[in-house]
PDB file of C-alpha atoms in Angstrom:
ATOM      1  CA  MET A  17     -78.042 -50.748   6.054  1.00 89.00           C
ATOM      2  CA  ARG A  18     -74.221 -50.123   6.776  1.00 90.00           C
ATOM      3  CA  GLY A  19     -74.359 -46.960   4.456  1.00 92.00           C
ATOM      4  CA  LEU A  20     -77.323 -45.401   6.700  1.00 94.00           C
ATOM      5  CA  LYS A  21     -75.851 -46.352   9.829  1.00 96.00           C
ATOM      6  CA  THR A  22     -72.382 -44.712   8.433  1.00 97.00           C
ATOM      7  CA  ILE A  23     -74.035 -41.526   7.794  1.00 96.00           C
ATOM      8  CA  LEU A  24     -75.968 -41.538  10.979  1.00 97.00           C
ATOM      9  CA  PHE A  25     -73.168 -42.323  13.102  1.00 97.00           C
ATOM     10  CA  LEU A  26     -70.987 -39.373  11.211  1.00 97.00           C
ATOM     11  CA  ILE A  27     -73.885 -36.807  12.015  1.00 97.00           C
ATOM     12  CA  ILE A  28     -73.686 -37.839  15.575  1.00 97.00           C
ATOM     13  CA  SER A  29     -69.613 -37.756  15.492  1.00 97.00           C
ATOM     14  CA  ASN A  30     -69.777 -34.198  13.832  1.00 96.00           C
ATOM     15  CA  THR A  31     -72.263 -32.934  16.154  1.00 96.00           C
ATOM     16  CA  PHE A  32     -69.804 -33.728  18.917  1.00 96.00           C
ATOM     17  CA  MET A  33     -67.065 -32.232  16.852  1.00 95.00           C
ATOM     18  CA  THR A  34     -68.656 -28.872  16.325  1.00 94.00           C
ATOM     19  CA  PHE A  35     -69.361 -28.565  19.831  1.00 92.00           C
ATOM     20  CA  ALA A  36     -65.961 -29.431  21.144  1.00 93.00           C
ATOM     21  CA  TRP A  37     -64.170 -27.171  18.276  1.00 92.00           C
ATOM     22  CA  TYR A  38     -66.715 -24.218  18.487  1.00 91.00           C
ATOM     23  CA  GLY A  39     -69.181 -24.675  21.771  1.00 88.00           C
ATOM     24  CA  HIS A  40     -66.611 -23.337  24.310  1.00 88.00           C
ATOM     25  CA  LEU A  41     -66.915 -19.857  22.582  1.00 90.00           C
ATOM     26  CA  LYS A  42     -70.253 -19.586  24.076  1.00 88.00           C
ATOM     27  CA  PHE A  43     -69.167 -20.848  27.809  1.00 88.00           C
ATOM     28  CA  LYS A  44     -68.396 -17.323  28.916  1.00 86.00           C
ATOM     29  CA  ASP A  45     -72.174 -16.897  28.353  1.00 86.00           C
ATOM     30  CA  TYR A  46     -72.982 -19.111  31.086  1.00 86.00           C
ATOM     31  CA  ASP A  47     -72.289 -18.281  34.965  1.00 89.00           C
ATOM     32  CA  TRP A  48     -70.278 -21.529  35.085  1.00 89.00           C
ATOM     33  CA  GLY A  49     -68.098 -20.666  31.902  1.00 86.00           C
ATOM     34  CA  LYS A  50     -67.191 -17.284  33.114  1.00 88.00           C
ATOM     35  CA  ASN A  51     -63.951 -18.045  34.635  1.00 91.00           C
ATOM     36  CA  LEU A  52     -62.716 -20.862  32.952  1.00 93.00           C
ATOM     37  CA  GLY A  53     -59.331 -20.775  32.018  1.00 92.00           C
ATOM     38  CA  LEU A  54     -57.807 -22.387  28.799  1.00 93.00           C
ATOM     39  CA  ILE A  55     -56.521 -25.581  30.471  1.00 95.00           C
ATOM     40  CA  SER A  56     -60.261 -26.057  31.473  1.00 94.00           C
ATOM     41  CA  VAL A  57     -61.852 -25.335  28.080  1.00 93.00           C
ATOM     42  CA  ILE A  58     -59.190 -27.837  26.517  1.00 94.00           C
ATOM     43  CA  LEU A  59     -60.292 -30.365  28.881  1.00 95.00           C
ATOM     44  CA  ILE A  60     -63.815 -30.223  28.538  1.00 94.00           C
ATOM     45  CA  SER A  61     -63.490 -29.661  24.514  1.00 94.00           C
ATOM     46  CA  TRP A  62     -61.462 -33.336  24.916  1.00 95.00           C
ATOM     47  CA  GLY A  63     -64.005 -34.884  27.001  1.00 94.00           C
ATOM     48  CA  LEU A  64     -66.574 -34.151  23.810  1.00 93.00           C
ATOM     49  CA  ALA A  65     -64.071 -35.014  21.109  1.00 94.00           C
ATOM     50  CA  PHE A  66     -63.786 -38.290  23.234  1.00 95.00           C
ATOM     51  CA  PHE A  67     -67.586 -38.927  22.269  1.00 95.00           C
ATOM     52  CA  GLU A  68     -67.107 -37.691  18.840  1.00 95.00           C
ATOM     53  CA  TYR A  69     -64.481 -40.627  18.097  1.00 95.00           C
ATOM     54  CA  MET A  70     -66.761 -42.927  19.680  1.00 97.00           C
ATOM     55  CA  PHE A  71     -69.280 -42.619  16.297  1.00 97.00           C
ATOM     56  CA  GLN A  72     -66.546 -41.541  14.129  1.00 96.00           C
ATOM     57  CA  VAL A  73     -64.565 -44.645  14.502  1.00 96.00           C
ATOM     58  CA  PRO A  74     -67.520 -46.801  13.844  1.00 96.00           C
ATOM     59  CA  ALA A  75     -68.756 -45.162  11.036  1.00 97.00           C
ATOM     60  CA  ASN A  76     -65.718 -45.006   8.997  1.00 96.00           C
ATOM     61  CA  ARG A  77     -65.537 -48.978   9.843  1.00 96.00           C
ATOM     62  CA  ALA A  78     -68.915 -49.839   9.023  1.00 95.00           C
ATOM     63  CA  GLY A  79     -68.985 -47.801   5.633  1.00 96.00           C
ATOM     64  CA  PHE A  80     -65.467 -48.637   4.489  1.00 97.00           C
ATOM     65  CA  LYS A  81     -65.653 -50.903   1.350  1.00 95.00           C
ATOM     66  CA  GLY A  82     -62.554 -52.870   2.757  1.00 94.00           C
ATOM     67  CA  ASP A  83     -64.510 -53.774   5.658  1.00 94.00           C
ATOM     68  CA  GLY A  84     -67.772 -54.700   3.624  1.00 94.00           C
ATOM     69  CA  GLY A  85     -69.311 -51.053   3.852  1.00 95.00           C
ATOM     70  CA  PRO A  86     -70.445 -49.653   0.861  1.00 96.00           C
ATOM     71  CA  TYR A  87     -68.054 -46.510   0.538  1.00 95.00           C
ATOM     72  CA  THR A  88     -64.716 -45.972  -0.935  1.00 94.00           C
ATOM     73  CA  LEU A  89     -62.377 -43.610   1.482  1.00 94.00           C
ATOM     74  CA  VAL A  90     -62.592 -41.070  -0.979  1.00 90.00           C
ATOM     75  CA  GLN A  91     -66.202 -41.487  -0.856  1.00 91.00           C
ATOM     76  CA  LEU A  92     -66.179 -41.799   3.128  1.00 93.00           C
ATOM     77  CA  LYS A  93     -64.108 -38.236   3.371  1.00 91.00           C
ATOM     78  CA  THR A  94     -66.400 -36.610   1.129  1.00 88.00           C
ATOM     79  CA  ILE A  95     -69.227 -37.563   3.123  1.00 90.00           C
ATOM     80  CA  GLN A  96     -67.797 -36.471   5.954  1.00 92.00           C
ATOM     81  CA  GLU A  97     -66.876 -32.999   4.738  1.00 88.00           C
ATOM     82  CA  ALA A  98     -70.421 -32.231   3.686  1.00 87.00           C
ATOM     83  CA  ILE A  99     -71.825 -33.612   6.811  1.00 92.00           C
ATOM     84  CA  THR A 100     -69.633 -31.497   8.654  1.00 91.00           C
ATOM     85  CA  LEU A 101     -70.606 -28.139   7.035  1.00 85.00           C
ATOM     86  CA  ILE A 102     -74.431 -29.090   7.114  1.00 86.00           C
ATOM     87  CA  VAL A 103     -73.928 -29.347  11.083  1.00 92.00           C
ATOM     88  CA  PHE A 104     -71.527 -26.497  11.295  1.00 88.00           C
ATOM     89  CA  MET A 105     -74.426 -24.366   9.245  1.00 84.00           C
ATOM     90  CA  LEU A 106     -77.062 -25.461  11.673  1.00 87.00           C
ATOM     91  CA  PHE A 107     -75.107 -25.074  14.801  1.00 90.00           C
ATOM     92  CA  SER A 108     -73.817 -21.326  13.915  1.00 86.00           C
ATOM     93  CA  VAL A 109     -77.638 -20.419  12.975  1.00 85.00           C
ATOM     94  CA  ILE A 110     -79.197 -21.858  16.255  1.00 88.00           C
ATOM     95  CA  PHE A 111     -76.535 -21.836  18.819  1.00 86.00           C
ATOM     96  CA  PHE A 112     -74.533 -18.727  18.005  1.00 84.00           C
ATOM     97  CA  LYS A 113     -77.753 -16.738  16.588  1.00 80.00           C
ATOM     98  CA  THR A 114     -75.602 -13.556  15.523  1.00 73.00           C
ATOM     99  CA  GLU A 115     -74.371 -15.576  12.626  1.00 73.00           C
ATOM    100  CA  LYS A 116     -76.086 -15.053   9.319  1.00 78.00           C
ATOM    101  CA  PHE A 117     -75.839 -16.862   6.533  1.00 78.00           C
ATOM    102  CA  ALA A 118     -75.575 -15.248   2.768  1.00 83.00           C
ATOM    103  CA  TRP A 119     -76.100 -16.353  -1.006  1.00 89.00           C
ATOM    104  CA  ASN A 120     -72.124 -16.943  -1.023  1.00 91.00           C
ATOM    105  CA  HIS A 121     -72.380 -19.359   1.993  1.00 83.00           C
ATOM    106  CA  LEU A 122     -75.168 -20.892   0.261  1.00 83.00           C
ATOM    107  CA  VAL A 123     -73.550 -21.162  -3.077  1.00 90.00           C
ATOM    108  CA  GLY A 124     -70.362 -22.372  -1.335  1.00 86.00           C
ATOM    109  CA  PHE A 125     -72.044 -25.370   0.134  1.00 82.00           C
ATOM    110  CA  GLY A 126     -74.047 -26.218  -2.980  1.00 86.00           C
ATOM    111  CA  LEU A 127     -70.824 -26.325  -4.711  1.00 89.00           C
ATOM    112  CA  ILE A 128     -69.370 -28.979  -1.945  1.00 83.00           C
ATOM    113  CA  VAL A 129     -72.714 -31.175  -2.369  1.00 82.00           C
ATOM    114  CA  LEU A 130     -71.769 -31.042  -6.020  1.00 88.00           C
ATOM    115  CA  ALA A 131     -68.507 -32.195  -5.152  1.00 84.00           C
ATOM    116  CA  VAL A 132     -70.327 -35.210  -3.460  1.00 83.00           C
ATOM    117  CA  PHE A 133     -72.191 -35.912  -6.726  1.00 85.00           C
ATOM    118  CA  VAL A 134     -68.911 -35.961  -8.728  1.00 89.00           C
ATOM    119  CA  ILE A 135     -66.960 -38.034  -6.199  1.00 84.00           C
ATOM    120  CA  PHE A 136     -69.757 -40.422  -6.475  1.00 85.00           C
ATOM    121  CA  LYS A 137     -70.582 -40.708 -10.024  1.00 85.00           C
ATOM    122  CA  LYS A 138     -69.391 -43.455 -12.093  1.00 83.00           C
ATOM    123  CA  TRP A 139     -67.346 -42.086 -15.046  1.00 82.00           C
TER     124      TRP A 139
END
């Protein structure tokens, strides 16, 4: 159960972080965001990042083997990176409709999934 909670919280935290890092690039497309200065955009992004941490920290605590979870530190980081790319890919296609994924993107993401397998495999 802790492993599932970890993954769910990492998905939520990465969603907030993706919006914090890249969502502001779309602010100019909305009336309320056309005249925002850099400081305003940074503060909005920090606000989003706060919610990212509200899920990231509990995810890592629940998932870390040293705190009773099922994952090693390296496994946690590998899961987080794979989730980050999946969330980013979905964000790019849905939120930035101009982005298109090509075969090389899919191969690259596939290699990251392969990395997850290699990290989790007991050798």
